[in-house]
Coordinates of C-alpha atoms and ligand atoms in Angstrom, one line a residue:
M1 CA 104.0 160.4 129.0
T2 CA 100.5 159.5 129.6
P3 CA 98.9 159.9 133.1
R4 CA 97.7 156.5 134.1
R5 CA 94.1 156.8 135.4
F6 CA 91.9 154.2 137.2
T7 CA 88.8 153.7 135.3
F8 CA 86.8 152.0 137.8
A9 CA 83.7 154.1 138.8
S10 CA 83.9 153.8 142.4
C11 CA 86.2 151.7 144.9
T12 CA 88.1 152.1 147.8
V13 CA 91.8 152.8 147.9
L14 CA 92.5 149.2 148.6
S15 CA 90.3 147.7 146.1
C16 CA 91.5 150.3 143.5
A17 CA 95.2 149.0 144.1
L18 CA 94.0 145.5 143.8
L19 CA 92.1 146.1 140.7
A20 CA 94.9 148.1 139.3
H21 CA 97.1 145.0 139.9
A22 CA 95.3 142.5 137.6
P23 CA 96.8 139.1 137.6
S24 CA 98.8 139.6 134.8
V25 CA 100.5 142.5 136.6
H26 CA 101.2 140.3 139.5
A27 CA 102.6 137.5 137.4
Q28 CA 104.9 140.0 135.6
Q29 CA 105.8 141.6 138.9
A30 CA 106.8 138.2 140.3
K31 CA 109.0 137.5 137.4
T32 CA 110.8 140.9 137.3
F33 CA 111.4 141.2 141.1
P34 CA 112.9 138.9 143.6
A35 CA 110.9 137.9 146.6
A36 CA 113.2 140.2 148.6
I37 CA 110.8 143.0 147.4
S38 CA 108.3 141.7 150.2
L39 CA 111.0 143.0 152.7
I40 CA 109.6 146.5 152.2
R41 CA 107.1 146.6 154.9
Q42 CA 104.8 149.1 155.9
T43 CA 105.4 148.2 159.7
D44 CA 109.1 148.9 159.5
L45 CA 108.7 151.9 157.6
Q46 CA 106.4 153.3 160.4
R47 CA 108.6 152.3 163.3
D48 CA 111.7 153.7 161.7
L49 CA 110.0 157.1 160.8
F50 CA 108.4 157.3 164.4
M51 CA 112.1 157.0 165.8
L52 CA 113.7 159.2 163.2
A53 CA 111.1 162.0 163.1
G54 CA 110.2 161.7 166.8
D55 CA 110.6 164.9 169.0
A56 CA 113.8 163.1 170.5
M57 CA 115.6 163.8 167.2
R58 CA 114.7 167.6 167.6
G59 CA 114.3 168.1 163.8
R60 CA 117.7 167.0 162.7
E61 CA 119.1 170.6 161.8
G62 CA 122.1 170.6 159.4
G63 CA 125.5 170.8 161.1
S64 CA 124.0 170.5 164.6
I65 CA 124.4 167.9 167.2
D66 CA 120.9 166.8 166.3
E67 CA 121.7 166.0 162.9
L68 CA 124.7 164.3 163.9
R69 CA 122.4 161.9 166.4
A70 CA 120.1 161.2 163.6
S71 CA 123.0 160.4 161.4
V72 CA 124.5 158.0 163.8
W73 CA 121.2 156.4 164.3
I74 CA 120.9 155.8 160.4
A75 CA 124.4 154.5 160.1
E76 CA 123.6 152.0 163.0
Q77 CA 120.5 150.8 161.1
L78 CA 122.7 150.2 157.9
R79 CA 125.1 148.4 160.0
A80 CA 122.5 146.0 161.4
I81 CA 121.0 145.4 157.8
G82 CA 124.7 144.5 156.8
V83 CA 125.3 147.4 154.4
E84 CA 129.0 147.8 153.7
P85 CA 130.3 151.2 154.9
M86 CA 131.7 153.6 152.2
G87 CA 132.5 156.7 154.3
D88 CA 135.7 157.8 156.2
D89 CA 138.2 155.5 157.7
G90 CA 135.9 152.5 157.2
S91 CA 132.8 154.2 158.8
Y92 CA 129.4 155.2 157.2
L93 CA 130.2 158.8 157.7
Q94 CA 131.9 161.2 155.0
W95 CA 132.7 164.2 157.0
W96 CA 132.8 167.9 155.4
N97 CA 132.4 171.4 156.8
I98 CA 129.6 174.0 156.5
R99 CA 131.0 177.4 156.2
R100 CA 128.4 179.8 158.2
T101 CA 128.5 183.5 157.9
R102 CA 126.2 185.7 160.0
I103 CA 125.7 189.0 161.7
G104 CA 126.8 188.3 165.3
A105 CA 124.7 189.0 168.5
S106 CA 127.3 191.4 169.5
S107 CA 125.8 193.9 166.9
T108 CA 124.3 197.1 168.2
V109 CA 121.7 199.5 167.0
T110 CA 120.6 202.6 168.9
V111 CA 118.2 205.4 167.9
G112 CA 118.6 208.4 170.1
E113 CA 118.5 206.9 173.7
Q114 CA 117.0 203.8 172.9
S115 CA 119.0 200.7 172.4
L116 CA 117.4 198.1 170.1
D117 CA 118.5 194.5 170.7
M118 CA 119.6 192.8 167.5
W119 CA 117.2 189.9 166.7
R120 CA 114.8 190.7 169.3
D121 CA 113.6 194.1 168.4
V122 CA 115.1 194.6 165.0
A123 CA 115.8 192.2 162.3
M124 CA 117.3 191.9 159.1
T125 CA 118.3 189.6 155.9
G126 CA 121.7 189.4 154.4
T127 CA 125.2 189.3 156.1
A128 CA 126.7 192.4 155.1
P129 CA 128.6 194.4 157.8
A130 CA 128.1 197.9 158.8
E131 CA 129.4 201.0 160.7
I132 CA 127.1 203.8 160.7
S133 CA 126.5 206.8 162.9
A134 CA 124.0 209.4 161.4
A135 CA 121.0 211.6 162.0
T136 CA 117.7 210.0 161.6
V137 CA 114.8 211.0 159.5
W138 CA 111.1 210.2 159.4
A139 CA 110.4 209.1 155.9
G140 CA 106.7 208.4 156.5
D141 CA 105.8 205.3 154.2
G142 CA 108.5 206.3 151.6
R143 CA 106.3 207.6 149.1
D144 CA 106.9 211.2 149.6
T145 CA 110.1 211.7 147.7
T146 CA 110.6 215.2 148.6
I147 CA 111.7 214.3 151.9
D148 CA 115.6 214.5 152.1
V149 CA 116.9 211.1 153.4
S150 CA 120.3 211.4 151.7
G151 CA 123.2 210.7 154.4
K152 CA 120.6 209.8 156.9
V153 CA 119.0 206.6 158.6
A154 CA 115.6 206.7 157.2
I155 CA 112.8 205.5 159.7
A156 CA 109.7 204.6 157.8
Q157 CA 106.4 202.6 158.0
L158 CA 106.6 199.5 156.0
I159 CA 103.8 199.2 153.3
P160 CA 102.9 196.4 151.0
P161 CA 105.2 195.9 148.1
P162 CA 104.1 197.1 144.7
T163 CA 104.3 193.8 142.9
P164 CA 103.2 190.5 144.6
R165 CA 105.8 188.0 144.7
R166 CA 105.5 184.8 142.9
Q167 CA 103.4 182.4 145.1
T168 CA 105.5 179.4 146.5
S169 CA 105.4 177.6 149.6
V170 CA 109.0 178.6 150.7
N171 CA 108.2 179.9 154.3
S172 CA 104.9 181.4 155.3
P173 CA 103.2 183.9 153.1
E174 CA 103.6 186.6 156.0
Y175 CA 107.4 185.9 155.7
R176 CA 107.6 186.3 151.9
Y177 CA 105.4 189.4 152.2
A178 CA 107.7 190.8 154.8
R179 CA 111.0 190.2 152.9
S180 CA 109.3 191.5 149.5
A181 CA 108.1 194.7 151.4
M182 CA 111.5 195.2 153.1
Q183 CA 113.4 194.8 149.9
S184 CA 111.2 197.3 147.8
L185 CA 111.0 200.0 150.1
G186 CA 114.7 199.6 151.5
F187 CA 115.8 199.8 147.9
A188 CA 113.8 202.8 147.2
L189 CA 115.1 204.6 150.3
T190 CA 118.8 203.6 149.8
R191 CA 118.6 204.8 146.3
R192 CA 117.7 208.1 147.4
G193 CA 120.8 208.1 149.5
A194 CA 119.8 206.8 152.8
V195 CA 123.0 205.1 154.7
G196 CA 120.6 203.0 156.7
V197 CA 116.8 202.2 156.8
I198 CA 114.7 201.0 159.6
L199 CA 111.3 199.9 158.6
I200 CA 108.4 199.6 161.3
A201 CA 106.6 196.3 160.8
D202 CA 103.0 196.6 159.6
S203 CA 100.4 194.1 161.0
T204 CA 101.3 191.4 158.5
A205 CA 105.1 191.7 158.7
Q206 CA 104.7 191.7 162.4
I207 CA 103.4 188.2 162.2
A208 CA 106.5 187.0 160.5
F209 CA 108.8 189.0 162.7
D210 CA 110.0 186.1 164.6
G211 CA 110.6 184.1 161.4
V212 CA 112.4 187.0 159.7
A213 CA 114.8 187.1 162.8
N214 CA 115.0 183.4 163.2
I215 CA 116.1 182.9 159.8
G216 CA 118.0 186.1 159.5
S217 CA 120.2 185.3 162.3
R218 CA 121.1 182.0 161.2
G219 CA 122.8 183.9 158.0
T220 CA 124.2 182.0 155.3
Y221 CA 125.6 178.5 154.7
R222 CA 127.7 176.9 152.0
V223 CA 130.1 173.9 151.9
D224 CA 133.6 175.2 153.1
N225 CA 136.4 175.0 150.7
P226 CA 139.8 175.7 152.1
A227 CA 141.2 176.4 148.7
T228 CA 139.1 179.4 148.2
P229 CA 139.6 181.7 151.0
E230 CA 136.9 184.2 152.3
R231 CA 136.6 187.6 150.8
A232 CA 135.7 190.1 153.1
Q233 CA 131.9 191.5 152.2
A234 CA 131.7 195.1 151.2
M235 CA 129.9 197.3 153.8
R236 CA 126.2 198.0 152.8
A237 CA 123.4 200.2 153.8
P238 CA 121.6 197.9 156.1
V239 CA 117.6 197.5 156.0
L240 CA 116.1 196.6 159.3
L241 CA 112.7 195.5 160.3
A242 CA 111.5 196.6 163.7
R243 CA 108.8 195.4 165.8
R244 CA 105.4 197.0 165.2
S245 CA 105.3 197.8 169.0
L246 CA 108.5 200.0 168.6
G247 CA 106.7 202.3 165.9
A248 CA 105.7 205.1 168.1
A249 CA 108.9 205.5 169.9
L250 CA 111.0 205.3 166.6
Q251 CA 108.8 208.0 164.8
S252 CA 109.0 210.3 167.8
A253 CA 112.9 209.6 168.0
A254 CA 113.3 210.8 164.4
G255 CA 116.1 213.5 164.0
A256 CA 118.0 212.1 166.7
N257 CA 121.3 210.3 166.1
A258 CA 121.6 206.7 165.3
T259 CA 124.3 204.2 165.2
I260 CA 124.2 200.9 163.5
R261 CA 127.3 198.6 163.9
L262 CA 126.8 195.1 162.3
H263 CA 129.6 192.5 163.0
Q264 CA 130.0 189.8 160.7
E265 CA 131.3 186.4 161.8
S266 CA 132.2 183.5 159.7
F267 CA 133.1 180.0 161.0
T268 CA 133.1 176.6 160.1
Y269 CA 131.5 173.2 161.9
P270 CA 130.9 169.9 160.5
S271 CA 128.1 168.1 158.7
V272 CA 128.0 164.7 157.3
N273 CA 127.0 162.3 154.6
I274 CA 126.0 158.7 155.4
V275 CA 127.2 156.3 152.6
G276 CA 126.9 152.4 152.2
R277 CA 126.7 150.0 149.5
V278 CA 125.5 146.4 148.9
L279 CA 128.0 145.1 146.2
G280 CA 126.4 143.7 142.9
T281 CA 126.8 140.0 141.7
D282 CA 128.1 140.6 138.2
A283 CA 131.9 140.9 138.1
A284 CA 131.8 143.1 135.0
L285 CA 129.1 145.3 136.2
R286 CA 129.5 145.6 140.1
D287 CA 131.9 148.5 139.7
E288 CA 128.7 150.5 138.5
Y289 CA 126.4 151.9 141.0
V290 CA 122.7 152.7 141.3
L291 CA 122.8 155.6 143.9
F292 CA 119.5 155.8 146.1
S293 CA 119.5 159.4 147.6
S294 CA 118.0 160.9 150.7
H295 CA 118.7 163.7 153.1
Q296 CA 118.7 163.1 156.7
D297 CA 118.5 166.7 158.0
H298 CA 115.5 169.1 158.6
D299 CA 115.0 172.4 160.1
G300 CA 115.7 171.8 163.7
V301 CA 114.0 173.6 166.8
R302 CA 112.8 177.0 165.7
Y303 CA 110.2 179.4 166.5
D304 CA 106.9 178.3 168.0
V305 CA 104.0 177.7 165.9
A306 CA 100.8 176.8 167.7
G307 CA 102.7 175.4 170.9
D308 CA 105.3 173.3 168.9
S309 CA 108.7 174.4 168.1
I310 CA 110.3 171.1 166.8
W311 CA 110.3 171.1 163.1
N312 CA 110.2 167.1 162.8
G313 CA 110.4 166.8 159.1
A314 CA 108.6 163.5 159.0
D315 CA 107.6 163.7 155.4
D316 CA 110.7 166.0 154.6
N317 CA 112.8 164.0 154.5
G318 CA 112.1 161.2 157.1
T319 CA 110.0 159.4 154.6
T320 CA 112.9 158.7 152.0
S321 CA 115.4 158.0 154.7
V322 CA 113.5 155.2 156.3
A323 CA 112.4 154.0 152.4
L324 CA 116.3 153.6 151.8
L325 CA 116.7 151.2 154.9
A326 CA 113.7 149.2 153.4
I327 CA 115.5 149.1 150.1
A328 CA 118.6 148.2 151.7
R329 CA 117.1 145.3 153.3
A330 CA 115.7 144.1 149.9
F331 CA 119.2 144.4 148.1
K332 CA 120.9 142.8 151.0
Q333 CA 118.9 139.9 150.7
T334 CA 119.0 139.7 146.9
P335 CA 121.6 141.8 145.4
A336 CA 121.4 142.8 141.7
K337 CA 124.0 142.7 139.0
R338 CA 125.3 146.4 139.6
S339 CA 126.0 147.7 143.1
A340 CA 123.6 149.7 145.0
L341 CA 124.9 152.8 146.7
F342 CA 123.1 154.5 149.5
V343 CA 123.6 158.1 150.3
Y344 CA 122.1 160.3 152.8
H345 CA 123.1 164.0 152.3
G346 CA 123.6 166.2 155.2
A347 CA 122.3 169.7 155.4
E348 CA 120.1 169.6 152.3
E349 CA 117.8 172.3 154.0
R350 CA 120.8 174.7 154.1
G351 CA 121.0 174.6 150.2
L352 CA 121.6 171.1 149.0
L353 CA 125.1 171.3 150.8
G354 CA 125.8 167.5 151.2
S355 CA 124.9 166.6 147.5
N356 CA 127.1 169.5 146.4
Y357 CA 129.7 168.0 148.4
H358 CA 129.5 164.5 147.2
V359 CA 129.4 165.4 143.5
Q360 CA 132.7 167.1 144.2
N361 CA 134.1 164.2 146.4
P362 CA 132.2 161.0 145.3
V363 CA 133.1 157.9 147.3
V364 CA 133.1 156.1 143.9
P365 CA 133.9 157.7 140.6
L366 CA 131.0 159.9 139.4
S367 CA 131.3 158.1 136.0
Q368 CA 130.5 154.9 137.6
I369 CA 127.0 156.1 139.0
V370 CA 124.9 155.0 136.4
A371 CA 121.7 156.7 138.1
V372 CA 120.5 158.8 140.8
L373 CA 117.3 158.1 142.4
N374 CA 116.3 160.7 145.0
G375 CA 113.3 160.9 146.9
D376 CA 112.2 163.8 149.0
M377 CA 109.0 163.7 150.7
L378 CA 107.1 160.4 149.7
G379 CA 104.2 160.3 152.1
R380 CA 101.5 162.7 151.8
N381 CA 98.7 163.7 149.5
S382 CA 96.3 161.6 147.1
P383 CA 97.0 157.9 147.5
D384 CA 97.0 157.0 143.9
S385 CA 99.2 159.7 142.3
A386 CA 102.9 160.9 142.6
A387 CA 105.3 163.1 140.8
L388 CA 108.4 161.9 138.9
L389 CA 110.6 165.1 138.4
G390 CA 113.2 164.8 135.6
S391 CA 110.8 162.8 133.4
Q392 CA 110.0 165.4 130.9
P393 CA 112.3 168.1 128.9
P394 CA 114.0 170.4 130.1
H395 CA 114.3 168.4 133.1
R396 CA 114.8 164.9 131.8
N397 CA 118.4 163.8 131.3
S398 CA 118.1 160.3 130.6
A399 CA 114.9 159.0 128.5
D400 CA 116.3 155.5 129.1
L401 CA 116.1 156.1 132.9
V402 CA 112.6 157.5 132.6
A403 CA 111.4 154.4 130.8
L404 CA 112.7 152.3 133.3
A405 CA 111.0 154.4 136.3
L406 CA 107.7 154.4 134.4
K407 CA 107.9 150.4 133.9
A408 CA 108.8 150.0 137.5
N409 CA 105.6 152.1 138.5
Q410 CA 103.6 149.8 136.4
L411 CA 104.8 146.7 137.8
T412 CA 104.8 147.9 141.6
S413 CA 102.6 151.0 142.7
G414 CA 100.8 151.8 139.6
F415 CA 100.6 155.6 140.4
A416 CA 99.0 158.2 138.1
I417 CA 101.9 160.4 137.4
D418 CA 101.5 164.0 138.2
S419 CA 103.3 165.8 135.4
L420 CA 102.4 169.2 136.3
W421 CA 105.1 169.6 139.0
D422 CA 108.0 168.8 136.5
R423 CA 107.1 171.5 134.2
P424 CA 109.4 174.7 134.0
S425 CA 106.2 176.9 134.4
H426 CA 105.2 175.3 137.8
P427 CA 105.5 178.2 140.3
E428 CA 107.2 176.1 142.9
G429 CA 110.3 175.3 140.8
W430 CA 110.2 171.8 142.6
Y431 CA 112.8 170.2 140.5
F432 CA 115.5 172.5 141.4
R433 CA 114.9 171.8 145.4
S434 CA 116.4 168.4 146.2
D435 CA 119.5 166.6 146.1
H436 CA 119.3 164.9 142.6
L437 CA 120.1 168.6 141.2
P438 CA 123.8 168.8 141.6
Y439 CA 124.2 165.1 140.2
A440 CA 122.0 166.1 137.1
R441 CA 124.1 169.3 136.7
A442 CA 127.1 166.8 136.5
N443 CA 125.6 164.8 133.9
V444 CA 124.5 161.9 135.9
P445 CA 121.1 160.4 134.9
A446 CA 119.0 161.4 137.7
L447 CA 115.2 161.4 138.8
F448 CA 113.4 162.9 141.8
F449 CA 110.4 161.1 143.2
S450 CA 108.1 163.0 145.3
S451 CA 104.6 163.1 146.6
N452 CA 105.0 166.8 146.5
L453 CA 104.2 169.7 148.8
H454 CA 101.5 170.2 151.3
E455 CA 100.2 172.7 153.9
D456 CA 102.5 171.1 156.5
Y457 CA 105.7 171.5 154.5
H458 CA 108.4 173.2 156.6
T459 CA 106.3 173.7 159.5
P460 CA 106.4 171.8 163.1
R461 CA 103.2 170.1 161.9
D462 CA 105.2 167.7 159.7
E463 CA 104.9 164.8 162.1
P464 CA 105.1 161.2 161.8
A465 CA 101.5 160.8 162.6
T466 CA 100.4 162.7 159.4
I467 CA 102.0 160.2 157.0
D468 CA 100.2 157.6 154.6
Y469 CA 102.0 154.7 155.4
A470 CA 100.5 152.6 152.8
K471 CA 101.4 155.1 150.2
L472 CA 104.8 155.4 151.6
T473 CA 105.2 151.8 151.1
R474 CA 104.0 151.8 147.6
M475 CA 106.6 154.8 146.9
T476 CA 109.2 152.7 148.3
Q477 CA 108.4 149.8 146.2
W478 CA 108.4 152.0 143.1
L479 CA 112.0 153.4 144.1
Y480 CA 113.1 149.9 144.8
G481 CA 111.7 148.7 141.6
T482 CA 113.2 151.5 139.6
G483 CA 116.6 150.8 141.1
W484 CA 116.2 147.0 140.6
L485 CA 115.7 147.5 136.8
V486 CA 118.4 150.0 136.5
A487 CA 120.8 147.8 138.4
N488 CA 120.1 144.6 136.2
T489 CA 119.7 146.2 132.7
A490 CA 122.3 145.2 130.1
S491 CA 123.7 148.6 129.4
R492 CA 123.4 151.6 131.6
P493 CA 120.9 154.3 130.9
R494 CA 122.2 156.9 128.3
L495 CA 122.3 160.5 128.9
D496 CA 120.1 162.6 126.7
A497 CA 121.9 164.6 124.1
G498 CA 121.5 168.3 124.4
F499 CA 120.3 168.2 128.3
R500 CA 120.2 171.8 129.4
L501 CA 118.1 173.1 132.3
E502 CA 116.1 176.3 132.2
R503 CA 118.2 177.8 135.1
Ligands
ZN601 ZN1 113.5 167.7 151.6

């Protein structure tokens, strides 16, 4: 794949776009796509995104009433467009349950006379239960291995971890630091026989304390499967992070008895996929589907960052969610030979849950889905470039599909394709972090369109006002154009032989 570069020495974004689309490209575009492509309008995308990612939607957290409100809003837009419902009982909604496991708020931690509030004074990661009563010992910063911590609850000062973690944008640097430091010092002390560990936050970990507590208290999430009953988790030596301000009191309490009672609770509650179709026009091909994929959820209302606690998720993934509405308008006006299936996956941010569920319980047979075109974050970064993940080995699973996507790019948006993010060596591992993945693993030809990460990713700053709507419009045209080509091509994209992901 050769990156496409504009060769003009200087031009504005607009004139670049015009120059890149020489008259022959325009003629070619008009020959290839129906006039309905003009229904992809910047004004619609902007209006819809300000609604879907506005504060009133409260960040659409998976499994919450906020995700449900946003889902009903999307379903209502699909109904107004005239998309046919494909969910449960003639509705647009495909229901499934999240299984959540967490350490409950009734858990208690005491050191000597002090009782520490779980999630306010101390925090942890993981969900393993614990029932401990033992003497405490001050273990310094953990490096003096002559201190006997065996059978005791070790209290120690957190220090930086020996090896820095791989740099990714998942959570803040302070959060990653805190987790990594907790893990290495906690592991060192439990290996020496400590039955529990309380680590006093240093100044960096203290910045992340609210984040560690907030994320830790949420616990873990997966798709509930009644066929596989829960297995009780084994007790484990807990590793707690204590607020920095408690340091002196905890150090002076060393020697006293500590009790740590961590109660695990596990329960289910619903999330939802939103599903609809525009039937194809060709009697022989209409049972085959091009699946346009987004996720409607984001991170909800969390801890305060600079005075804002609503994690709007405008780019992630409000952008693709409104793009699918625009694409549905175009397909509704002029359907293709194959059918177009629109799937909004619930609870993507909780671990690709909705897409995993839909791959296991597809509304049409998986074998009839000829391609999955997933978008995640379409509206930021440089206006003239974008990434197409799944376009080069080992992530590519259909060279045929990639060729159609590159052709559509030439005929619509003319982006320079950023190939770095699709490489197995890229530290973000971006290919593995969105809803096309479960489909690709199930051998459905799949691509992931993205304008990549940015500094507002997974923060309350990912707001509708920060989106480049001209770029979002072009990304939407590209997604539509790819889908149109796939939906009309004589033979469906073939799966590459020997497709195998590196993890
Ligand atoms: Zn996303």
